[in-house]
């Protein structure tokens, strides 16, 4: 580590009276794979924004790139130095094609007034080849799955002369196969002397890929460690100051009761086929499998977003033909979507307005006007109940951490008093501390007799929080496991065997 690509000392930043970073030091060497770890609000994003020139540090900061002290790092200077960032929100142009998005940086850097489509295609193809993926170049990005959008953002970063690639939660929406491919790319970058700064809430990924790990907590540097000095438990403790205790959810449903949900041969062309499933009161059923297996499409059918073509849905023993979200809500079905930013929240609206958005009709009096007192009581109740950390109920949802945003999404649907609650990747992109809190909230809901379905890419999430785990593959339920007797390795092996 004698020769450093980037060295930063005494980095501080304050936002509206909140100390985001407090005299933090950080360094990374050419070809090094370095992980930045910390909970939401620890200062990771602010540090990345300072490295990339988006945000300026306070006076007294020292930044050295390639042995040269840089007095003022702005975005263009950062790019000129070979620093590329893939942000968690991807920063893509949804109305443009895959090819246009991948070639965007190169086309802007060329300063040409017109776009050469042949050159753009060559740029996109080279980038895809570098990470070993194939994407539909002519399709608009908004038409792609979250996983493919993630790959577009990664490809775009590989079009220039990268010396430091910063990846903020790059694997959030990727399958294990795609994650393995990405990690191989990172290993190839290391061999070519390109440094990688890797930010992830998935501790197993951090431990697998890192050479060194820098840990931040509450804006302060806890320390920089060689990866061999850490394990999952120690890293979690350094990040949070405490160690989570996982309590498996083992529940034996009373099969003599009427199930909250019963699906019989439910099918939707090109989505899923012949799904048979029962969920009983107090039961948490997990669904996992590769992206594209039909998991989310099944959930959306039950909620009326993606009505099935055939088969039947029974709610509390009565067959229902669910064709709309309003109908699903009237049947006391709630759904937390995978993408909370686009589908779960109105990001510019306040915490309070988001929390009551699903029950606004209940807060309307005979005059047709909203009872502001009742609305305030409901908002304050859910803020307290779910321990949502906010400066004010009037704060825009977009200003909160991922964990607090997800609590708002949970709160607005719990407020509808559902009997069936479907959660699609409820802790995606959320740190280990917030995950534990959200899992505890979900388990507590079963005491109300609620039936719950959790869909997740993370086998550990369904194994420790569900009584039964279903594996979907190519639109069908391929296997079922009892969480009391199954292991992560067994389920993972089963999933991988279906890829052959």
CSV table of C-alpha atoms in Angstrom, one decimal:
chain,number,residue,atom,x,y,z
A,1,UNK,CA,0.0,0.0,0.0
A,2,UNK,CA,3.0,2.3,-0.3
A,3,UNK,CA,1.8,3.8,-3.6
A,4,UNK,CA,-1.8,5.1,-3.2
A,5,UNK,CA,-4.1,6.1,-5.9
A,6,UNK,CA,-6.3,8.2,-3.5
A,7,UNK,CA,-5.5,9.5,-0.1
A,8,UNK,CA,-7.9,11.6,2.0
A,9,UNK,CA,-7.3,13.1,5.4
A,10,UNK,CA,-9.4,15.3,7.8
A,11,UNK,CA,-12.6,15.0,5.7
A,12,UNK,CA,-15.5,16.7,7.4
A,13,UNK,CA,-19.0,17.7,6.3
A,14,UNK,CA,-22.1,19.1,8.0
A,15,UNK,CA,-25.6,19.3,6.6
A,16,UNK,CA,-28.2,21.5,8.3
A,17,UNK,CA,-26.6,21.1,11.7
A,18,UNK,CA,-26.0,17.3,11.3
A,19,UNK,CA,-22.4,16.1,11.3
A,20,UNK,CA,-22.3,13.7,8.3
A,21,UNK,CA,-18.5,13.2,8.4
A,22,UNK,CA,-16.1,14.1,11.2
A,23,UNK,CA,-12.4,14.2,10.4
A,24,UNK,CA,-12.4,11.0,8.4
A,25,UNK,CA,-9.3,9.5,6.7
A,26,UNK,CA,-9.5,7.1,3.7
A,27,UNK,CA,-7.1,5.7,1.2
A,28,UNK,CA,-7.1,3.2,-1.7
A,29,UNK,CA,-4.2,1.8,-3.7
A,30,UNK,CA,-4.1,1.0,-7.5
A,31,UNK,CA,-5.7,-2.5,-8.1
A,32,UNK,CA,-7.0,-2.7,-4.5
A,33,UNK,CA,-10.6,-3.9,-3.8
A,34,UNK,CA,-11.7,-1.8,-0.8
A,35,UNK,CA,-15.0,-2.0,0.9
A,36,UNK,CA,-16.7,0.9,2.7
A,37,UNK,CA,-19.0,-0.5,5.4
A,38,UNK,CA,-21.5,1.2,7.7
A,39,UNK,CA,-25.2,1.5,8.5
A,40,UNK,CA,-27.6,4.0,6.8
A,41,UNK,CA,-26.6,7.5,7.9
A,42,UNK,CA,-23.0,6.5,8.8
A,43,UNK,CA,-21.5,8.9,6.2
A,44,UNK,CA,-20.7,6.4,3.4
A,45,UNK,CA,-22.7,8.3,0.7
A,46,UNK,CA,-21.3,11.7,1.7
A,47,UNK,CA,-17.7,10.3,1.5
A,48,UNK,CA,-18.4,8.9,-2.0
A,49,UNK,CA,-19.9,12.3,-3.1
A,50,UNK,CA,-16.7,14.1,-1.9
A,51,UNK,CA,-14.5,11.6,-3.8
A,52,UNK,CA,-16.5,12.1,-7.0
A,53,UNK,CA,-16.6,15.9,-6.6
A,54,UNK,CA,-20.4,16.2,-6.2
A,55,UNK,CA,-20.0,17.6,-2.6
A,56,UNK,CA,-17.2,19.7,-1.3
A,57,UNK,CA,-15.6,18.9,2.1
A,58,UNK,CA,-15.1,21.6,4.8
A,59,UNK,CA,-11.8,23.6,5.1
A,60,UNK,CA,-8.8,21.6,6.3
A,61,UNK,CA,-9.4,18.6,4.1
A,62,UNK,CA,-6.4,17.1,2.2
A,63,UNK,CA,-7.1,15.1,-1.0
A,64,UNK,CA,-4.2,13.5,-2.9
A,65,UNK,CA,-4.9,11.7,-6.3
A,66,UNK,CA,-2.1,9.9,-8.1
A,67,UNK,CA,0.5,11.6,-5.8
A,68,UNK,CA,-0.8,15.1,-6.6
A,69,UNK,CA,-2.7,17.2,-4.0
A,70,UNK,CA,-6.0,18.4,-5.5
A,71,UNK,CA,-7.2,21.7,-4.0
A,72,UNK,CA,-10.7,21.5,-5.5
A,73,UNK,CA,-12.2,18.3,-6.7
A,74,UNK,CA,-15.3,18.8,-8.8
A,75,UNK,CA,-17.2,16.3,-10.9
A,76,UNK,CA,-15.2,16.9,-14.1
A,77,UNK,CA,-11.9,16.8,-12.3
A,78,UNK,CA,-12.9,13.5,-10.7
A,79,UNK,CA,-13.8,12.0,-14.1
A,80,UNK,CA,-10.5,13.3,-15.6
A,81,UNK,CA,-8.6,11.5,-12.8
A,82,UNK,CA,-10.4,8.3,-13.8
A,83,UNK,CA,-12.9,8.0,-11.0
A,84,UNK,CA,-16.3,6.6,-12.0
A,85,UNK,CA,-19.3,6.0,-9.7
A,86,UNK,CA,-22.3,3.7,-10.0
A,87,UNK,CA,-24.8,5.2,-7.6
A,88,UNK,CA,-27.5,3.1,-5.9
A,89,UNK,CA,-30.3,4.9,-7.8
A,90,UNK,CA,-28.4,4.1,-11.0
A,91,UNK,CA,-28.9,7.6,-12.5
A,92,UNK,CA,-30.1,6.3,-15.9
A,93,UNK,CA,-32.3,7.9,-18.6
A,94,UNK,CA,-35.4,5.7,-18.6
A,95,UNK,CA,-36.7,7.1,-21.9
A,96,UNK,CA,-33.4,6.4,-23.8
A,97,UNK,CA,-32.2,3.1,-25.2
A,98,UNK,CA,-29.8,0.7,-23.5
A,99,UNK,CA,-27.2,1.7,-26.1
A,100,UNK,CA,-27.7,5.4,-25.6
A,101,UNK,CA,-27.3,5.0,-21.8
A,102,UNK,CA,-24.2,3.0,-22.0
A,103,UNK,CA,-22.5,5.3,-24.5
A,104,UNK,CA,-23.7,8.5,-22.8
A,105,UNK,CA,-20.5,9.4,-21.0
A,106,UNK,CA,-18.3,8.8,-24.0
A,107,UNK,CA,-20.6,10.8,-26.3
A,108,UNK,CA,-20.6,13.7,-23.9
A,109,UNK,CA,-16.8,13.6,-23.5
A,110,UNK,CA,-16.3,13.7,-27.3
A,111,UNK,CA,-18.0,17.2,-27.5
A,112,UNK,CA,-19.6,16.3,-30.8
A,113,UNK,CA,-22.8,18.0,-31.8
A,114,UNK,CA,-24.2,14.8,-33.4
A,115,UNK,CA,-24.4,11.2,-32.3
A,116,UNK,CA,-22.7,8.5,-34.3
A,117,UNK,CA,-24.9,5.5,-33.9
A,118,UNK,CA,-22.4,3.0,-35.2
A,119,UNK,CA,-19.8,4.3,-32.7
A,120,UNK,CA,-22.3,4.2,-29.9
A,121,UNK,CA,-23.1,0.6,-30.6
A,122,UNK,CA,-19.4,-0.3,-30.6
A,123,UNK,CA,-18.9,1.4,-27.3
A,124,UNK,CA,-21.9,-0.4,-25.8
A,125,UNK,CA,-20.8,-3.8,-27.2
A,126,UNK,CA,-17.3,-3.4,-25.8
A,127,UNK,CA,-18.6,-2.5,-22.4
A,128,UNK,CA,-21.0,-5.5,-22.3
A,129,UNK,CA,-18.1,-7.8,-23.4
A,130,UNK,CA,-15.9,-6.6,-20.6
A,131,UNK,CA,-18.4,-7.8,-17.9
A,132,UNK,CA,-19.7,-10.7,-19.9
A,133,UNK,CA,-23.4,-9.8,-20.3
A,134,UNK,CA,-25.8,-9.4,-23.2
A,135,UNK,CA,-28.4,-6.7,-23.1
A,136,UNK,CA,-31.1,-5.6,-25.7
A,137,UNK,CA,-29.4,-2.5,-27.0
A,138,UNK,CA,-32.5,-1.0,-28.8
A,139,UNK,CA,-34.9,-1.4,-25.8
A,140,UNK,CA,-35.7,1.6,-23.6
A,141,UNK,CA,-34.2,1.3,-20.1
A,142,UNK,CA,-37.6,1.8,-18.5
A,143,UNK,CA,-38.7,-1.5,-20.1
A,144,UNK,CA,-36.0,-3.5,-18.4
A,145,UNK,CA,-36.0,-5.4,-15.1
A,146,UNK,CA,-34.2,-3.8,-12.1
A,147,UNK,CA,-31.5,-6.4,-12.6
A,148,UNK,CA,-30.9,-5.4,-16.2
A,149,UNK,CA,-31.0,-1.7,-15.4
A,150,UNK,CA,-28.3,-2.3,-12.8
A,151,UNK,CA,-26.2,-4.0,-15.5
A,152,UNK,CA,-26.7,-1.0,-17.9
A,153,UNK,CA,-25.3,1.3,-15.2
A,154,UNK,CA,-22.3,-1.0,-14.6
A,155,UNK,CA,-21.6,-1.2,-18.4
A,156,UNK,CA,-21.7,2.6,-18.7
A,157,UNK,CA,-19.0,2.9,-16.0
A,158,UNK,CA,-16.7,0.6,-18.1
A,159,UNK,CA,-16.7,2.8,-21.2
A,160,UNK,CA,-13.9,5.2,-20.1
A,161,UNK,CA,-10.4,4.9,-18.8
A,162,UNK,CA,-11.3,3.9,-15.3
A,163,UNK,CA,-8.7,4.0,-12.5
A,164,UNK,CA,-11.1,3.9,-9.6
A,165,UNK,CA,-14.5,2.4,-9.9
A,166,UNK,CA,-16.9,3.1,-7.0
A,167,UNK,CA,-19.9,0.8,-6.8
A,168,UNK,CA,-22.7,1.7,-4.3
A,169,UNK,CA,-24.8,-1.4,-3.7
A,170,UNK,CA,-24.3,-2.7,-7.2
A,171,UNK,CA,-25.7,-6.2,-6.5
A,172,UNK,CA,-29.0,-5.1,-4.9
A,173,UNK,CA,-31.1,-6.4,-7.8
A,174,UNK,CA,-28.8,-9.0,-9.3
A,175,UNK,CA,-29.1,-12.8,-9.3
A,176,UNK,CA,-26.4,-15.0,-7.8
A,177,UNK,CA,-25.1,-15.8,-11.2
A,178,UNK,CA,-25.0,-12.1,-12.2
A,179,UNK,CA,-23.3,-11.3,-8.8
A,180,UNK,CA,-20.7,-14.0,-9.5
A,181,UNK,CA,-20.1,-12.5,-12.9
A,182,UNK,CA,-19.7,-9.0,-11.4
A,183,UNK,CA,-17.2,-10.2,-8.8
A,184,UNK,CA,-15.2,-11.8,-11.6
A,185,UNK,CA,-15.1,-8.5,-13.3
A,186,UNK,CA,-13.8,-6.8,-10.1
A,187,UNK,CA,-11.1,-9.5,-9.9
A,188,UNK,CA,-10.1,-8.7,-13.5
A,189,UNK,CA,-10.0,-5.0,-12.7
A,190,UNK,CA,-7.7,-5.8,-9.8
A,191,UNK,CA,-5.3,-7.7,-12.1
A,192,UNK,CA,-5.2,-4.7,-14.4
A,193,UNK,CA,-4.4,-2.3,-11.6
A,194,UNK,CA,-7.8,-0.7,-11.4
A,195,UNK,CA,-9.0,0.1,-7.9
A,196,UNK,CA,-12.5,-0.7,-6.8
A,197,UNK,CA,-14.4,0.8,-3.9
A,198,UNK,CA,-17.3,-1.5,-3.1
A,199,UNK,CA,-20.2,-0.5,-0.9
A,200,UNK,CA,-22.7,-3.2,0.2
A,201,UNK,CA,-25.1,-4.0,3.0
A,202,UNK,CA,-24.6,-7.7,2.2
A,203,UNK,CA,-21.8,-8.6,4.6
A,204,UNK,CA,-21.0,-11.9,2.9
A,205,UNK,CA,-20.2,-10.0,-0.3
A,206,UNK,CA,-18.0,-7.6,1.6
A,207,UNK,CA,-16.1,-10.5,3.1
A,208,UNK,CA,-15.7,-12.4,-0.1
A,209,UNK,CA,-14.3,-9.6,-2.2
A,210,UNK,CA,-12.5,-7.1,0.0
A,211,UNK,CA,-8.8,-6.7,0.7
A,212,UNK,CA,-9.4,-3.9,3.2
A,213,UNK,CA,-12.6,-2.7,4.9
A,214,UNK,CA,-13.1,0.9,6.1
A,215,UNK,CA,-15.9,1.1,8.7
A,216,UNK,CA,-17.8,4.3,9.4
A,217,UNK,CA,-20.4,4.8,12.2
A,218,UNK,CA,-22.3,8.1,12.8
A,219,UNK,CA,-19.9,10.0,10.6
A,220,UNK,CA,-16.8,8.9,12.4
A,221,UNK,CA,-14.0,6.5,11.2
A,222,UNK,CA,-14.1,3.4,13.4
A,223,UNK,CA,-11.1,1.9,11.6
A,224,UNK,CA,-9.6,0.3,8.5
A,225,UNK,CA,-9.1,-3.4,8.7
A,226,UNK,CA,-7.6,-6.2,6.6
A,227,UNK,CA,-10.4,-8.5,5.5
A,228,UNK,CA,-8.8,-11.5,7.2
A,229,UNK,CA,-9.1,-9.7,10.5
A,230,UNK,CA,-12.9,-9.7,10.2
A,231,UNK,CA,-15.8,-12.0,10.2
A,232,UNK,CA,-19.6,-11.3,9.8
A,233,UNK,CA,-20.2,-10.9,13.5
A,234,UNK,CA,-17.2,-8.6,14.1
A,235,UNK,CA,-18.0,-6.4,11.1
A,236,UNK,CA,-21.6,-6.1,12.2
A,237,UNK,CA,-20.5,-5.1,15.7
A,238,UNK,CA,-18.1,-2.5,14.3
A,239,UNK,CA,-20.8,-1.0,12.1
A,240,UNK,CA,-23.6,-0.9,14.8
A,241,UNK,CA,-22.0,-1.3,18.2
A,242,UNK,CA,-24.1,-4.4,18.8
A,243,UNK,CA,-24.6,-7.9,17.5
A,244,UNK,CA,-28.0,-9.0,16.2
A,245,UNK,CA,-29.6,-12.2,17.6
A,246,UNK,CA,-31.5,-14.1,14.9
A,247,UNK,CA,-34.6,-15.8,16.2
A,248,UNK,CA,-36.0,-18.3,13.6
A,249,UNK,CA,-39.7,-18.2,13.0
A,250,UNK,CA,-41.0,-21.7,13.4
A,251,UNK,CA,-44.8,-21.8,13.2
A,252,UNK,CA,-47.0,-24.8,12.6
A,253,UNK,CA,-50.2,-23.7,10.9
A,254,UNK,CA,-53.5,-25.2,12.0
A,255,UNK,CA,-54.6,-26.9,8.8
A,256,UNK,CA,-58.2,-27.2,10.1
A,257,UNK,CA,-58.5,-23.4,9.9
A,258,UNK,CA,-59.6,-21.6,6.8
A,259,UNK,CA,-56.5,-20.2,5.0
A,260,UNK,CA,-56.2,-16.5,4.5
A,261,UNK,CA,-55.2,-17.2,0.9
A,262,UNK,CA,-55.6,-20.3,-1.3
A,263,UNK,CA,-54.4,-20.4,-4.9
A,264,UNK,CA,-55.5,-23.2,-7.2
A,265,UNK,CA,-53.7,-23.7,-10.5
A,266,UNK,CA,-53.2,-19.9,-10.8
A,267,UNK,CA,-51.6,-19.1,-14.2
A,268,UNK,CA,-50.6,-16.1,-16.2
A,269,UNK,CA,-49.1,-16.5,-19.7
A,270,UNK,CA,-45.3,-15.9,-19.8
A,271,UNK,CA,-45.3,-15.1,-16.0
A,272,UNK,CA,-46.2,-18.2,-14.0
A,273,UNK,CA,-48.1,-21.5,-14.3
A,274,UNK,CA,-50.2,-23.8,-12.1
A,275,UNK,CA,-49.4,-22.2,-8.8
A,276,UNK,CA,-51.0,-23.9,-5.8
A,277,UNK,CA,-50.4,-22.2,-2.5
A,278,UNK,CA,-52.1,-21.8,0.9
A,279,UNK,CA,-51.2,-19.2,3.6
A,280,UNK,CA,-52.8,-19.6,7.1
A,281,UNK,CA,-53.4,-17.0,9.8
A,282,UNK,CA,-50.2,-16.3,11.7
A,283,UNK,CA,-48.1,-18.0,9.1
A,284,UNK,CA,-45.1,-16.4,7.2
A,285,UNK,CA,-44.4,-18.1,3.9
A,286,UNK,CA,-41.2,-17.3,2.0
A,287,UNK,CA,-40.7,-17.4,-1.7
A,288,UNK,CA,-37.3,-17.3,-3.3
A,289,UNK,CA,-35.6,-18.3,-6.5
A,290,UNK,CA,-33.8,-16.6,-9.4
A,291,UNK,CA,-35.0,-13.2,-10.7
A,292,UNK,CA,-37.4,-13.9,-13.6
A,293,UNK,CA,-38.8,-17.0,-11.9
A,294,UNK,CA,-42.2,-15.4,-11.7
A,295,UNK,CA,-42.1,-14.4,-8.0
A,296,UNK,CA,-43.0,-10.8,-8.3
A,297,UNK,CA,-45.5,-11.4,-11.1
A,298,UNK,CA,-47.3,-13.8,-8.8
A,299,UNK,CA,-47.5,-11.2,-6.0
A,300,UNK,CA,-48.8,-8.6,-8.4
A,301,UNK,CA,-51.5,-10.9,-9.6
A,302,UNK,CA,-52.8,-11.5,-6.0
A,303,UNK,CA,-52.8,-7.7,-5.5
A,304,UNK,CA,-54.6,-7.0,-8.8
A,305,UNK,CA,-51.8,-5.4,-10.6
A,306,UNK,CA,-51.2,-8.3,-13.0
A,307,UNK,CA,-54.5,-10.3,-13.1
A,308,UNK,CA,-54.2,-14.0,-13.7
A,309,UNK,CA,-55.5,-15.7,-16.9
A,310,UNK,CA,-56.8,-18.8,-15.2
A,311,UNK,CA,-57.0,-20.7,-11.9
A,312,UNK,CA,-58.6,-19.4,-8.8
A,313,UNK,CA,-57.8,-17.1,-5.8
A,314,UNK,CA,-59.7,-17.7,-2.5
A,315,UNK,CA,-59.6,-15.2,0.3
A,316,UNK,CA,-60.8,-16.6,3.6
A,317,UNK,CA,-62.4,-19.5,1.8
A,318,UNK,CA,-64.4,-17.4,-0.8
A,319,UNK,CA,-63.3,-17.3,-4.4
A,320,UNK,CA,-62.5,-13.9,-5.6
A,321,UNK,CA,-61.7,-12.6,-9.1
A,322,UNK,CA,-59.2,-9.8,-8.3
A,323,UNK,CA,-58.8,-7.5,-11.3
A,324,UNK,CA,-57.7,-4.2,-9.6
A,325,UNK,CA,-55.7,-2.8,-6.6
A,326,UNK,CA,-58.9,-1.2,-5.2
A,327,UNK,CA,-60.5,-4.6,-5.2
A,328,UNK,CA,-57.5,-6.2,-3.5
A,329,UNK,CA,-57.5,-3.5,-0.8
A,330,UNK,CA,-61.2,-4.0,-0.1
A,331,UNK,CA,-60.4,-7.7,0.5
A,332,UNK,CA,-57.7,-6.6,3.1
A,333,UNK,CA,-54.7,-7.4,0.9
A,334,UNK,CA,-51.6,-5.3,1.2
A,335,UNK,CA,-48.5,-5.3,-0.9
A,336,UNK,CA,-45.0,-3.7,-0.4
A,337,UNK,CA,-43.3,-3.6,-3.8
A,338,UNK,CA,-39.7,-4.3,-4.5
A,339,UNK,CA,-38.8,-0.8,-5.7
A,340,UNK,CA,-39.8,1.5,-2.8
A,341,UNK,CA,-38.4,4.6,-4.6
A,342,UNK,CA,-40.6,4.2,-7.7
A,343,UNK,CA,-43.6,2.2,-6.5
A,344,UNK,CA,-43.7,2.5,-2.7
A,345,UNK,CA,-43.4,6.2,-2.0
A,346,UNK,CA,-44.1,9.6,-3.3
A,347,UNK,CA,-40.6,10.8,-2.7
A,348,UNK,CA,-41.3,14.6,-2.8
A,349,UNK,CA,-44.2,14.3,-0.5
A,350,UNK,CA,-43.9,14.4,3.3
A,351,UNK,CA,-43.5,11.4,5.7
A,352,UNK,CA,-47.0,12.2,7.0
A,353,UNK,CA,-48.8,12.3,3.7
A,354,UNK,CA,-47.1,9.0,2.6
A,355,UNK,CA,-48.1,7.3,5.9
A,356,UNK,CA,-51.8,8.1,5.5
A,357,UNK,CA,-52.0,7.8,1.7
A,358,UNK,CA,-53.7,4.4,1.8
A,359,UNK,CA,-56.3,5.3,4.4
A,360,UNK,CA,-57.2,8.9,3.4
A,361,UNK,CA,-60.9,8.0,2.9
A,362,UNK,CA,-61.1,6.9,6.5
A,363,UNK,CA,-59.9,10.3,7.6
A,364,UNK,CA,-62.5,12.2,5.6
A,365,UNK,CA,-65.6,13.5,7.5
A,366,UNK,CA,-69.2,13.8,6.3
A,367,UNK,CA,-68.4,17.2,4.8
A,368,UNK,CA,-65.9,15.6,2.5
A,369,UNK,CA,-63.0,17.4,4.2
A,370,UNK,CA,-60.0,15.6,5.8
A,371,UNK,CA,-60.1,15.6,9.6
A,372,UNK,CA,-56.7,17.0,10.3
A,373,UNK,CA,-56.7,16.1,13.9
A,374,UNK,CA,-57.3,12.4,13.2
A,375,UNK,CA,-54.8,12.5,10.4
A,376,UNK,CA,-52.1,13.9,12.7
A,377,UNK,CA,-53.0,11.3,15.4
A,378,UNK,CA,-52.6,8.5,12.8
A,379,UNK,CA,-49.3,9.9,11.5
A,380,UNK,CA,-47.8,10.2,15.0
A,381,UNK,CA,-49.0,6.7,15.9
A,382,UNK,CA,-47.2,5.0,13.1
A,383,UNK,CA,-44.0,7.1,13.5
A,384,UNK,CA,-43.9,5.9,17.1
A,385,UNK,CA,-45.0,2.4,16.4
A,386,UNK,CA,-42.4,1.8,13.7
A,387,UNK,CA,-39.7,3.9,15.3
A,388,UNK,CA,-39.3,6.0,12.2
A,389,UNK,CA,-36.4,8.4,12.7
A,390,UNK,CA,-37.3,11.8,11.2
A,391,UNK,CA,-36.6,15.5,11.9
A,392,UNK,CA,-40.3,16.2,11.3
A,393,UNK,CA,-43.4,14.5,9.9
A,394,UNK,CA,-43.3,17.2,7.2
A,395,UNK,CA,-39.9,16.1,6.0
A,396,UNK,CA,-39.9,14.8,2.4
A,397,UNK,CA,-39.6,11.0,2.1
A,398,UNK,CA,-36.6,11.4,-0.2
A,399,UNK,CA,-34.5,13.0,2.6
A,400,UNK,CA,-34.6,9.8,4.8
A,401,UNK,CA,-32.4,6.7,4.9
A,402,UNK,CA,-33.4,3.6,3.1
A,403,UNK,CA,-34.4,1.9,6.4
A,404,UNK,CA,-36.7,4.7,7.4
A,405,UNK,CA,-38.2,4.9,3.9
A,406,UNK,CA,-39.0,1.2,4.1
A,407,UNK,CA,-40.6,1.7,7.5
A,408,UNK,CA,-42.9,4.3,6.0
A,409,UNK,CA,-43.9,1.9,3.2
A,410,UNK,CA,-44.7,-0.8,5.8
A,411,UNK,CA,-46.6,1.7,8.0
A,412,UNK,CA,-48.9,2.9,5.3
A,413,UNK,CA,-49.9,-0.6,4.4
A,414,UNK,CA,-50.1,-1.9,8.0
A,415,UNK,CA,-52.5,1.0,8.6
A,416,UNK,CA,-55.0,-0.6,6.2
A,417,UNK,CA,-55.3,-3.5,8.7
A,418,UNK,CA,-54.7,-6.3,6.2
A,419,UNK,CA,-55.3,-9.9,6.7
A,420,UNK,CA,-52.9,-10.9,3.9
A,421,UNK,CA,-49.6,-8.9,3.7
A,422,UNK,CA,-47.2,-9.5,0.7
A,423,UNK,CA,-43.7,-8.1,0.9
A,424,UNK,CA,-41.4,-8.2,-2.1
A,425,UNK,CA,-37.8,-7.9,-1.0
A,426,UNK,CA,-38.7,-5.8,2.0
A,427,UNK,CA,-35.1,-5.2,3.2
A,428,UNK,CA,-33.3,-4.7,-0.2
A,429,UNK,CA,-30.6,-2.0,0.1
A,430,UNK,CA,-31.0,-1.7,3.9
A,431,UNK,CA,-28.3,-2.0,6.5
A,432,UNK,CA,-28.1,-4.9,8.9
A,433,UNK,CA,-29.4,-2.9,11.9
A,434,UNK,CA,-32.5,-1.7,10.0
A,435,UNK,CA,-33.1,-5.2,8.6
A,436,UNK,CA,-33.3,-6.7,12.1
A,437,UNK,CA,-35.8,-4.1,13.2
A,438,UNK,CA,-38.0,-4.6,10.1
A,439,UNK,CA,-37.9,-8.4,10.5
A,440,UNK,CA,-39.0,-8.0,14.1
A,441,UNK,CA,-41.9,-5.8,13.0
A,442,UNK,CA,-43.0,-8.3,10.4
A,443,UNK,CA,-43.0,-11.2,12.9
A,444,UNK,CA,-45.0,-9.1,15.4
A,445,UNK,CA,-47.8,-8.7,12.8
A,446,UNK,CA,-48.5,-12.4,12.9
A,447,UNK,CA,-49.9,-12.0,16.4
A,448,UNK,CA,-52.9,-10.2,14.8
A,449,UNK,CA,-53.6,-13.3,12.8
A,450,UNK,CA,-52.2,-11.9,9.6
A,451,UNK,CA,-51.0,-14.2,6.9
A,452,UNK,CA,-47.7,-13.0,5.4
A,453,UNK,CA,-45.7,-13.7,2.2
A,454,UNK,CA,-42.1,-12.6,2.0
A,455,UNK,CA,-40.4,-12.7,-1.4
A,456,UNK,CA,-36.6,-12.3,-1.2
A,457,UNK,CA,-33.4,-12.9,-3.2
A,458,UNK,CA,-31.6,-13.6,0.2
A,459,UNK,CA,-32.1,-17.2,1.3
A,460,UNK,CA,-31.1,-16.2,4.9
A,461,UNK,CA,-34.0,-13.7,5.0
A,462,UNK,CA,-36.7,-16.3,4.2
A,463,UNK,CA,-35.0,-19.1,6.2
A,464,UNK,CA,-34.9,-17.1,9.5
A,465,UNK,CA,-38.2,-15.2,9.1
A,466,UNK,CA,-40.5,-17.8,7.5
A,467,UNK,CA,-42.0,-21.1,8.6
A,468,UNK,CA,-42.1,-22.5,5.0
A,469,UNK,CA,-39.9,-21.6,2.0
A,470,UNK,CA,-41.1,-22.1,-1.6
A,471,UNK,CA,-38.6,-22.0,-4.5
A,472,UNK,CA,-39.9,-20.8,-7.8
A,473,UNK,CA,-38.2,-21.6,-11.1
A,474,UNK,CA,-39.4,-20.7,-14.6
A,475,UNK,CA,-42.8,-19.7,-13.4
A,476,UNK,CA,-43.5,-22.8,-11.3
A,477,UNK,CA,-43.1,-23.8,-7.7
A,478,UNK,CA,-40.1,-26.2,-8.0
A,479,UNK,CA,-39.6,-27.1,-4.3
A,480,UNK,CA,-40.7,-26.5,-0.7
A,481,UNK,CA,-38.7,-26.5,2.5
A,482,UNK,CA,-39.5,-26.4,6.2
A,483,UNK,CA,-37.3,-23.7,7.8
A,484,UNK,CA,-36.9,-25.8,11.0
A,485,UNK,CA,-35.1,-28.5,9.1
A,486,UNK,CA,-33.6,-26.7,6.1
A,487,UNK,CA,-30.2,-24.9,5.7
A,488,UNK,CA,-29.0,-22.0,3.5
A,489,UNK,CA,-26.7,-24.4,1.7
A,490,UNK,CA,-29.4,-26.9,1.0
A,491,UNK,CA,-31.7,-24.3,-0.5
A,492,UNK,CA,-28.9,-22.7,-2.5
A,493,UNK,CA,-27.9,-26.0,-3.9
A,494,UNK,CA,-31.5,-26.8,-4.9
A,495,UNK,CA,-31.7,-23.4,-6.7
A,496,UNK,CA,-28.4,-23.8,-8.5
A,497,UNK,CA,-29.3,-27.4,-9.6
A,498,UNK,CA,-32.3,-25.9,-11.5
A,499,UNK,CA,-29.9,-23.7,-13.6
A,500,UNK,CA,-28.2,-26.7,-15.2
